[in-house]
Amino acid sequence: MANYDVIIIGAGPGGYVCAIRCAQLGLKTAVVEGRDTLGGTCLNVGCIPSKALLHASHQLHEAEHNFAKMGLKGKSPSVDWKQMLAYKDEVIDGNTKGIEFLFKKNKIDWLKGWGSIPEAGKVKVSDEVYEAKNIIIASGSEPSSLPGVEIDEKVVVTSTGALALGKIPKKMVVIGAGVIGLELGSVYARLGADVTVVEFLDAVTPGMDAEVQKTFQRILKKQGLTFVMGAAVQKTEATKTKAKVHYKLRRDDSEHVLDADVVLVATGRKPFVDGLGLDALGVEMTDRGQIRTGKDWQTNVKGIYAIGDAIEGPMLAHKAEDEGMAAAEQVAGKHGHVNYGVIPGVIYTWPEVANVGETEATLKESGRAYKVGKFMFMGNGRAKANFAADGFVKILADKGTDRILGAHIIGPAAGDLIHEVCVAMEFGASAEDLAMTCHAHPTYSEAVREAALACGDGPIHS
Ligand code: FAD
Ligand code: NAI
């Protein structure tokens, strides 16, 4: 029986990052992964393939809508869907093989197969039992569906099926205007599908800044997506090639039906803990089926830790990675730390949407006095030159101390711009600190500085 200091179950961004940090800290480390490739949901059927399709379809959009304006004339490219999928698969392959290389480099053993925990200190993979001083569960999440909606991954699909459709649908219905629904809905709308998004609530992307929500929905509508808001999906009916989506409008209970070639069900994800044997071990769970952990990511069973999508908090790859590093440090006797107040969220549509920290709603709820500094990309020269002037940067700062409490960006490269605010927040910076920092011209980042200036004496270009 092989012995390890740490065995990690799951090789997603939580598990593989944790393993590399454990190995760097001198711990003998193995990772159990049941998929044929490393990288988890994120690299195989999540972040990476969706961003590849977003990138490719955005290039098409630019060619169709903006090239001629810049004097780039000629026939627009046509879509070779098989080749686009092959490009996406190549991107996945390069990334998953990269993790395999990092495992070898760091002398991490990959125990291939599905793992379970027969007792604390032991991990079973197929018929082999391995001993581990510490076990870290990083088993991730899976799509959660709705009652009355049967997934076949061909006509009624989750994100996994939507990343590998046989052809571009003529009509697509997306259930859920959250992150997956809007990213993948955008992809297919750009590729020519007629996309209708059916959302239970009255605003897209729940929990986000209300002004961003409105602007985002308006921009997506302009791009051709249709929205049915305040609608509860009742059921889907599917044949081998078509589906019907039945929904009820919440405002008057009226019943409606939409026809589709493909239905994307994007109504959230739930922790994946099947087969681990957690019940028998007595591992405490939350009411939402997540593994409950303490501040050190340890469960109520000594020596068993959990991180990533399987525990509480936002289901994001970088949150899982940060917990992976922090849990590794805890196991190695150091002091791992994650600042849950500064975890950015990004939606990779065009324009991108990014946020960090408090929203106006959460600040009002907690009764904290705040000020708002807002700057429209319309006043940013670079954004105007690049046909990317729709959107804004909004910074929220404490009314008395000027300390930055949150930021909300919709606009070009929002997912990159947000990080200067994250760093500022980690250093406890004031809006004035950002405003006094020289920003290169012409960059999109100048819009962040202008929003910080707007928290004080005012921006220059508006
Ligand atoms: P996972 O990545 O889910 O990995 C868990 C791994 O554990 C899996 O490979 C699974 O096979 C394995 N496993 C589970 N149980 C066992 C077992 N018993 N034995 C062996 N192996 C096991 N997040 C972002 O931050 N940015 C994005 O752009 C983004 N885009 C996304 C797009 C889509 C379409 C989806 C679905 C998700 C996206 N996410 C994104 C979310 C992100 O993928 C997850 O938050 C992240 O993958 C969670 O990492 P994890 O390590 O906790 O789990
Ligand atoms: P989500 O939680 O973002 O959105 C689900 C949406 O479905 C919500 O707007 C909800 O109101 C709606 N909904 C629920 N029931 C419904 C019903 N019966 N009828 C109509 N609408 C209904 O979940 P999503 O988009 O599935 O994403 C899952 C997770 O994956 C998210 O937590 C997200 O963090 C992660 N992810 C992150 C990405 C990123 O960081 N860019 C990209 C894709 C996924």
Tab-separated table of C-alpha atoms in Angstrom, residues 50-383:
chain	number	residue	atom	x	y	z
A	50	SER	CA	-16.303	28.348	-23.652
A	51	LYS	CA	-13.702	31.095	-23.960
A	52	ALA	CA	-12.326	29.515	-27.145
A	53	LEU	CA	-15.804	29.631	-28.726
A	54	LEU	CA	-16.386	33.156	-27.407
A	55	HIS	CA	-13.087	34.231	-28.967
A	56	ALA	CA	-13.791	32.623	-32.350
A	57	SER	CA	-17.358	33.914	-32.566
A	58	HIS	CA	-16.227	37.404	-31.513
A	59	GLN	CA	-13.759	37.477	-34.415
A	60	LEU	CA	-16.667	36.695	-36.749
A	61	HIS	CA	-18.724	39.467	-35.198
A	62	GLU	CA	-15.865	41.950	-35.704
A	63	ALA	CA	-15.457	40.881	-39.328
A	64	GLU	CA	-19.189	41.203	-40.004
A	65	HIS	CA	-19.828	44.431	-38.128
A	66	ASN	CA	-16.650	46.490	-37.799
A	67	PHE	CA	-14.105	45.557	-40.475
A	68	ALA	CA	-15.768	47.512	-43.293
A	69	LYS	CA	-15.966	50.618	-41.086
A	70	MET	CA	-12.176	50.536	-40.793
A	71	GLY	CA	-11.700	50.125	-44.509
A	72	LEU	CA	-11.160	46.380	-44.351
A	73	LYS	CA	-13.312	45.285	-47.257
A	74	GLY	CA	-14.044	41.866	-48.705
A	75	LYS	CA	-16.200	38.845	-48.113
A	76	SER	CA	-16.962	38.100	-44.460
A	77	PRO	CA	-15.587	34.746	-43.278
A	78	SER	CA	-18.062	31.862	-43.326
A	79	VAL	CA	-18.338	29.465	-40.396
A	80	ASP	CA	-16.821	25.987	-40.619
A	81	TRP	CA	-18.361	24.642	-37.418
A	82	LYS	CA	-16.367	21.403	-37.440
A	83	GLN	CA	-13.130	23.379	-37.668
A	84	MET	CA	-14.271	25.728	-34.899
A	85	LEU	CA	-14.916	22.722	-32.654
A	86	ALA	CA	-11.549	21.249	-33.633
A	87	TYR	CA	-9.868	24.536	-32.639
A	88	LYS	CA	-11.707	24.408	-29.307
A	89	ASP	CA	-10.626	20.783	-28.751
A	90	GLU	CA	-7.031	21.639	-29.571
A	91	VAL	CA	-7.127	24.427	-26.984
A	92	ILE	CA	-8.483	21.972	-24.385
A	93	ASP	CA	-5.845	19.412	-25.307
A	94	GLY	CA	-2.976	21.879	-24.993
A	95	ASN	CA	-4.183	22.991	-21.575
A	96	THR	CA	-4.929	19.545	-20.095
A	97	LYS	CA	-1.567	18.203	-21.328
A	98	GLY	CA	0.037	21.244	-19.703
A	99	ILE	CA	-1.296	20.092	-16.320
A	100	GLU	CA	0.033	16.577	-16.953
A	101	PHE	CA	3.459	18.125	-17.610
A	102	LEU	CA	3.243	20.137	-14.372
A	103	PHE	CA	2.329	16.968	-12.429
A	104	LYS	CA	5.401	15.174	-13.783
A	105	LYS	CA	7.609	18.183	-13.139
A	106	ASN	CA	6.425	18.366	-9.514
A	107	LYS	CA	6.512	14.566	-9.015
A	108	ILE	CA	2.777	14.331	-8.330
A	109	ASP	CA	1.238	10.882	-8.869
A	110	TRP	CA	-1.993	10.729	-10.877
A	111	LEU	CA	-4.072	7.852	-9.479
A	112	LYS	CA	-6.385	7.165	-12.420
A	113	GLY	CA	-9.975	6.272	-11.583
A	114	TRP	CA	-12.830	7.305	-9.319
A	115	GLY	CA	-11.901	7.618	-5.654
A	116	SER	CA	-13.775	7.074	-2.412
A	117	ILE	CA	-12.880	7.455	1.243
A	118	PRO	CA	-13.565	4.181	3.113
A	119	GLU	CA	-12.254	5.751	6.348
A	120	ALA	CA	-10.285	8.827	7.412
A	121	GLY	CA	-6.679	8.409	6.252
A	122	LYS	CA	-7.547	6.043	3.383
A	123	VAL	CA	-8.516	6.561	-0.253
A	124	LYS	CA	-9.752	3.746	-2.474
A	125	VAL	CA	-9.291	3.888	-6.247
A	126	SER	CA	-10.661	0.829	-8.093
A	127	ASP	CA	-9.343	-2.077	-5.967
A	128	GLU	CA	-6.324	-0.226	-4.589
A	129	VAL	CA	-6.349	1.418	-1.178
A	130	TYR	CA	-3.841	4.205	-0.480
A	131	GLU	CA	-2.948	5.753	2.865
A	132	ALA	CA	-2.830	9.520	3.280
A	133	LYS	CA	-2.163	11.686	6.324
A	134	ASN	CA	-4.454	14.267	4.753
A	135	ILE	CA	-7.240	13.983	2.188
A	136	ILE	CA	-8.461	17.019	0.261
A	137	ILE	CA	-11.768	16.726	-1.586
A	138	ALA	CA	-11.849	18.848	-4.748
A	139	SER	CA	-14.604	16.956	-6.542
A	140	GLY	CA	-16.227	20.036	-8.096
A	141	SER	CA	-19.761	20.439	-9.362
A	142	GLU	CA	-22.257	19.308	-11.993
A	143	PRO	CA	-25.174	21.057	-13.743
A	144	SER	CA	-28.436	21.165	-11.841
A	145	SER	CA	-31.570	20.842	-13.942
A	146	LEU	CA	-35.239	21.578	-13.343
A	147	PRO	CA	-38.166	19.282	-12.651
A	148	GLY	CA	-39.888	18.437	-15.935
A	149	VAL	CA	-36.723	19.036	-17.952
A	150	GLU	CA	-34.952	15.934	-19.176
A	151	ILE	CA	-31.381	16.431	-20.417
A	152	ASP	CA	-30.300	14.317	-23.420
A	153	GLU	CA	-27.179	16.424	-24.247
A	154	LYS	CA	-28.282	16.537	-27.904
A	155	VAL	CA	-31.474	18.606	-28.066
A	156	VAL	CA	-31.920	19.525	-24.397
A	157	VAL	CA	-28.385	20.218	-23.273
A	158	THR	CA	-26.335	21.506	-20.364
A	159	SER	CA	-23.229	23.600	-21.007
A	160	THR	CA	-21.347	20.355	-21.700
A	161	GLY	CA	-23.596	19.467	-24.659
A	162	ALA	CA	-23.697	23.100	-25.779
A	163	LEU	CA	-19.913	23.080	-26.205
A	164	ALA	CA	-20.108	20.197	-28.699
A	165	LEU	CA	-23.331	20.553	-30.713
A	166	GLY	CA	-23.529	18.638	-34.001
A	167	LYS	CA	-24.468	21.839	-35.826
A	168	ILE	CA	-25.319	25.454	-35.127
A	169	PRO	CA	-29.024	25.502	-34.237
A	170	LYS	CA	-31.447	27.795	-36.086
A	171	LYS	CA	-33.445	28.375	-32.914
A	172	MET	CA	-31.988	28.090	-29.439
A	173	VAL	CA	-33.834	28.600	-26.177
A	174	VAL	CA	-31.646	29.269	-23.161
A	175	ILE	CA	-33.190	28.645	-19.750
A	176	GLY	CA	-31.515	30.969	-17.236
A	177	ALA	CA	-29.945	34.405	-17.835
A	178	GLY	CA	-26.935	33.662	-15.622
A	179	VAL	CA	-23.291	33.447	-16.608
A	180	ILE	CA	-23.461	30.257	-18.667
A	181	GLY	CA	-26.699	31.199	-20.416
A	182	LEU	CA	-25.407	34.592	-21.525
A	183	GLU	CA	-21.883	33.496	-22.496
A	184	LEU	CA	-23.034	30.521	-24.566
A	185	GLY	CA	-26.181	32.314	-25.741
A	186	SER	CA	-23.864	35.045	-27.106
A	187	VAL	CA	-21.720	32.484	-28.899
A	188	TYR	CA	-24.656	30.986	-30.789
A	189	ALA	CA	-26.310	34.343	-31.463
A	190	ARG	CA	-23.056	35.554	-33.090
A	191	LEU	CA	-22.925	32.352	-35.140
A	192	GLY	CA	-26.383	33.077	-36.529
A	193	ALA	CA	-28.798	31.275	-34.192
A	194	ASP	CA	-32.030	32.929	-33.155
A	195	VAL	CA	-31.534	32.900	-29.351
A	196	THR	CA	-34.298	33.442	-26.776
A	197	VAL	CA	-33.346	33.566	-23.099
A	198	VAL	CA	-36.055	32.663	-20.578
A	199	GLU	CA	-35.293	33.927	-17.072
A	200	PHE	CA	-37.223	33.429	-13.832
A	201	LEU	CA	-36.223	36.769	-12.293
A	202	ASP	CA	-36.815	40.273	-13.672
A	203	ALA	CA	-33.123	41.032	-14.207
A	204	VAL	CA	-30.229	39.156	-15.814
A	205	THR	CA	-27.217	37.884	-13.813
A	206	PRO	CA	-28.659	37.877	-10.277
A	207	GLY	CA	-26.619	39.596	-7.592
A	208	MET	CA	-24.878	42.039	-9.916
A	209	ASP	CA	-24.980	45.833	-9.841
A	210	ALA	CA	-28.455	46.880	-11.022
A	211	GLU	CA	-27.153	49.443	-13.561
A	212	VAL	CA	-24.796	46.856	-15.027
A	213	GLN	CA	-27.691	44.394	-15.295
A	214	LYS	CA	-29.794	46.897	-17.263
A	215	THR	CA	-26.954	47.995	-19.546
A	216	PHE	CA	-25.895	44.390	-20.139
A	217	GLN	CA	-29.387	43.281	-21.123
A	218	ARG	CA	-29.799	46.303	-23.409
A	219	ILE	CA	-26.500	45.586	-25.188
A	220	LEU	CA	-27.296	41.883	-25.598
A	221	LYS	CA	-30.717	42.765	-27.015
A	222	LYS	CA	-28.993	45.030	-29.525
A	223	GLN	CA	-26.825	42.041	-30.461
A	224	GLY	CA	-29.961	40.073	-31.313
A	225	LEU	CA	-30.752	38.056	-28.165
A	226	THR	CA	-34.427	38.015	-27.147
A	227	PHE	CA	-35.355	37.980	-23.454
A	228	VAL	CA	-38.441	36.612	-21.726
A	229	MET	CA	-38.132	37.833	-18.144
A	230	GLY	CA	-40.109	36.831	-15.050
A	231	ALA	CA	-40.874	33.456	-16.582
A	232	ALA	CA	-40.849	30.107	-14.766
A	233	VAL	CA	-40.085	27.184	-17.050
A	234	GLN	CA	-42.523	24.350	-16.371
A	235	LYS	CA	-41.228	21.598	-18.617
A	236	THR	CA	-39.599	20.736	-21.921
A	237	GLU	CA	-40.820	18.219	-24.507
A	238	ALA	CA	-38.223	16.900	-26.907
A	239	THR	CA	-38.051	14.705	-29.978
A	240	LYS	CA	-34.740	13.661	-31.560
A	241	THR	CA	-34.386	16.979	-33.371
A	242	LYS	CA	-36.713	19.554	-31.802
A	243	ALA	CA	-38.027	20.694	-28.432
A	244	LYS	CA	-40.774	22.756	-26.897
A	245	VAL	CA	-40.232	24.868	-23.790
A	246	HIS	CA	-43.311	25.539	-21.665
A	247	TYR	CA	-43.184	28.507	-19.312
A	248	LYS	CA	-45.528	30.556	-17.139
A	249	LEU	CA	-45.194	34.323	-16.805
A	250	ARG	CA	-45.010	35.125	-13.119
A	251	ARG	CA	-46.907	38.438	-13.428
A	252	ASP	CA	-50.185	36.893	-14.674
A	253	ASP	CA	-49.676	33.112	-14.633
A	254	SER	CA	-50.260	32.987	-18.391
A	255	GLU	CA	-48.843	29.907	-20.125
A	256	HIS	CA	-46.611	30.040	-23.237
A	257	VAL	CA	-44.610	27.696	-25.434
A	258	LEU	CA	-41.385	28.273	-27.380
A	259	ASP	CA	-40.072	26.035	-30.164
A	260	ALA	CA	-36.377	25.264	-30.377
A	261	ASP	CA	-33.831	23.115	-32.181
A	262	VAL	CA	-31.696	23.172	-29.043
A	263	VAL	CA	-32.554	24.060	-25.445
A	264	LEU	CA	-29.652	25.061	-23.187
A	265	VAL	CA	-30.461	24.506	-19.519
A	266	ALA	CA	-28.309	26.944	-17.532
A	267	THR	CA	-30.040	27.180	-14.186
A	268	GLY	CA	-27.045	26.742	-11.916
A	269	ARG	CA	-24.674	24.027	-10.754
A	270	LYS	CA	-24.554	21.843	-7.641
A	271	PRO	CA	-21.684	20.185	-5.765
A	272	PHE	CA	-20.634	16.766	-7.092
A	273	VAL	CA	-19.924	14.435	-4.157
A	274	ASP	CA	-21.437	11.166	-5.407
A	275	GLY	CA	-19.572	7.989	-4.546
A	276	LEU	CA	-17.118	9.576	-2.105
A	277	GLY	CA	-18.735	7.859	0.894
A	278	LEU	CA	-19.252	11.095	2.838
A	279	ASP	CA	-22.470	9.896	4.536
A	280	ALA	CA	-20.796	6.867	6.049
A	281	LEU	CA	-17.877	9.029	7.213
A	282	GLY	CA	-20.278	11.465	8.886
A	283	VAL	CA	-18.985	14.497	6.974
A	284	GLU	CA	-21.262	17.465	7.691
A	285	MET	CA	-23.025	19.053	4.721
A	286	THR	CA	-24.872	22.366	4.315
A	287	ASP	CA	-28.589	22.535	3.451
A	288	ARG	CA	-27.543	23.180	-0.174
A	289	GLY	CA	-25.568	19.935	-0.431
A	290	GLN	CA	-22.134	21.544	-0.075
A	291	ILE	CA	-19.406	20.066	2.129
A	292	ARG	CA	-19.191	22.176	5.288
A	293	THR	CA	-15.683	23.317	6.166
A	294	GLY	CA	-14.060	25.437	8.863
A	295	LYS	CA	-11.750	28.409	8.325
A	296	ASP	CA	-8.865	26.024	7.589
A	297	TRP	CA	-10.942	24.150	4.936
A	298	GLN	CA	-11.055	21.110	7.235
A	299	THR	CA	-14.358	19.254	7.521
A	300	ASN	CA	-15.706	18.010	10.845
A	301	VAL	CA	-13.687	14.800	10.226
A	302	LYS	CA	-10.047	15.372	11.184
A	303	GLY	CA	-7.632	15.138	8.257
A	304	ILE	CA	-10.341	15.506	5.603
A	305	TYR	CA	-10.428	18.896	3.873
A	306	ALA	CA	-12.574	20.246	1.020
A	307	ILE	CA	-12.206	23.107	-1.471
A	308	GLY	CA	-13.660	24.590	-4.668
A	309	ASP	CA	-17.136	24.115	-6.110
A	310	ALA	CA	-17.849	21.290	-3.630
A	311	ILE	CA	-17.938	23.774	-0.727
A	312	GLU	CA	-19.684	27.092	-0.061
A	313	GLY	CA	-18.935	30.307	-1.978
A	314	PRO	CA	-18.889	31.374	-5.616
A	315	MET	CA	-18.395	28.544	-8.109
A	316	LEU	CA	-15.381	30.058	-9.819
A	317	ALA	CA	-12.118	28.537	-10.960
A	318	HIS	CA	-9.938	31.209	-9.325
A	319	LYS	CA	-11.787	30.838	-6.016
A	320	ALA	CA	-11.100	27.079	-6.177
A	321	GLU	CA	-7.431	27.747	-7.024
A	322	ASP	CA	-6.974	30.160	-4.134
A	323	GLU	CA	-8.552	27.674	-1.738
A	324	GLY	CA	-6.306	24.970	-3.206
A	325	MET	CA	-3.172	26.952	-2.393
A	326	ALA	CA	-4.445	27.969	1.039
A	327	ALA	CA	-5.511	24.428	2.019
A	328	ALA	CA	-2.095	23.113	0.919
A	329	GLU	CA	-0.444	25.642	3.178
A	330	GLN	CA	-2.685	24.649	6.105
A	331	VAL	CA	-1.839	20.979	5.609
A	332	ALA	CA	1.875	21.881	5.516
A	333	GLY	CA	1.538	23.659	8.866
A	334	LYS	CA	1.510	27.183	7.418
A	335	HIS	CA	-1.242	29.788	7.440
A	336	GLY	CA	-3.210	29.678	4.206
A	337	HIS	CA	-5.607	32.565	3.641
A	338	VAL	CA	-8.318	33.537	1.153
A	339	ASN	CA	-9.859	37.018	1.189
A	340	TYR	CA	-13.444	36.204	0.212
A	341	GLY	CA	-14.251	39.926	0.074
A	342	VAL	CA	-12.003	40.402	-2.963
A	343	ILE	CA	-12.903	37.660	-5.424
A	344	PRO	CA	-13.599	39.106	-8.870
A	345	GLY	CA	-16.336	37.778	-11.126
A	346	VAL	CA	-16.119	38.103	-14.899
A	347	ILE	CA	-18.515	37.376	-17.754
A	348	TYR	CA	-16.605	36.948	-21.014
A	349	THR	CA	-19.193	38.267	-23.436
A	350	TRP	CA	-18.556	41.343	-25.591
A	351	PRO	CA	-18.489	43.698	-23.855
A	352	GLU	CA	-17.119	41.920	-20.803
A	353	VAL	CA	-18.710	42.373	-17.405
A	354	ALA	CA	-16.659	42.338	-14.215
A	355	ASN	CA	-17.260	42.977	-10.559
A	356	VAL	CA	-15.573	42.813	-7.200
A	357	GLY	CA	-16.626	43.517	-3.626
A	358	GLU	CA	-19.804	45.251	-2.522
A	359	THR	CA	-22.724	46.333	-4.679
A	360	GLU	CA	-24.907	49.366	-3.935
A	361	ALA	CA	-27.601	46.902	-2.822
A	362	THR	CA	-25.363	45.134	-0.283
A	363	LEU	CA	-24.068	48.478	1.041
A	364	LYS	CA	-27.597	49.818	1.476
A	365	GLU	CA	-28.564	46.589	3.227
A	366	SER	CA	-25.691	46.938	5.698
A	367	GLY	CA	-26.402	50.665	6.194
A	368	ARG	CA	-22.873	51.746	5.168
A	369	ALA	CA	-22.639	55.275	3.749
A	370	TYR	CA	-20.935	55.212	0.348
A	371	LYS	CA	-20.234	57.337	-2.703
A	372	VAL	CA	-20.286	56.389	-6.362
A	373	GLY	CA	-17.717	57.344	-8.985
A	374	LYS	CA	-18.843	56.486	-12.494
A	375	PHE	CA	-17.221	56.974	-15.864
A	376	MET	CA	-18.661	56.090	-19.267
A	377	PHE	CA	-16.388	54.424	-21.846
A	378	MET	CA	-17.803	57.009	-24.276
A	379	GLY	CA	-15.259	59.418	-22.772
A	380	ASN	CA	-12.342	57.030	-23.362
A	381	GLY	CA	-10.454	57.641	-26.616
A	382	ARG	CA	-9.168	54.102	-27.039
A	383	ALA	CA	-12.630	52.583	-26.509
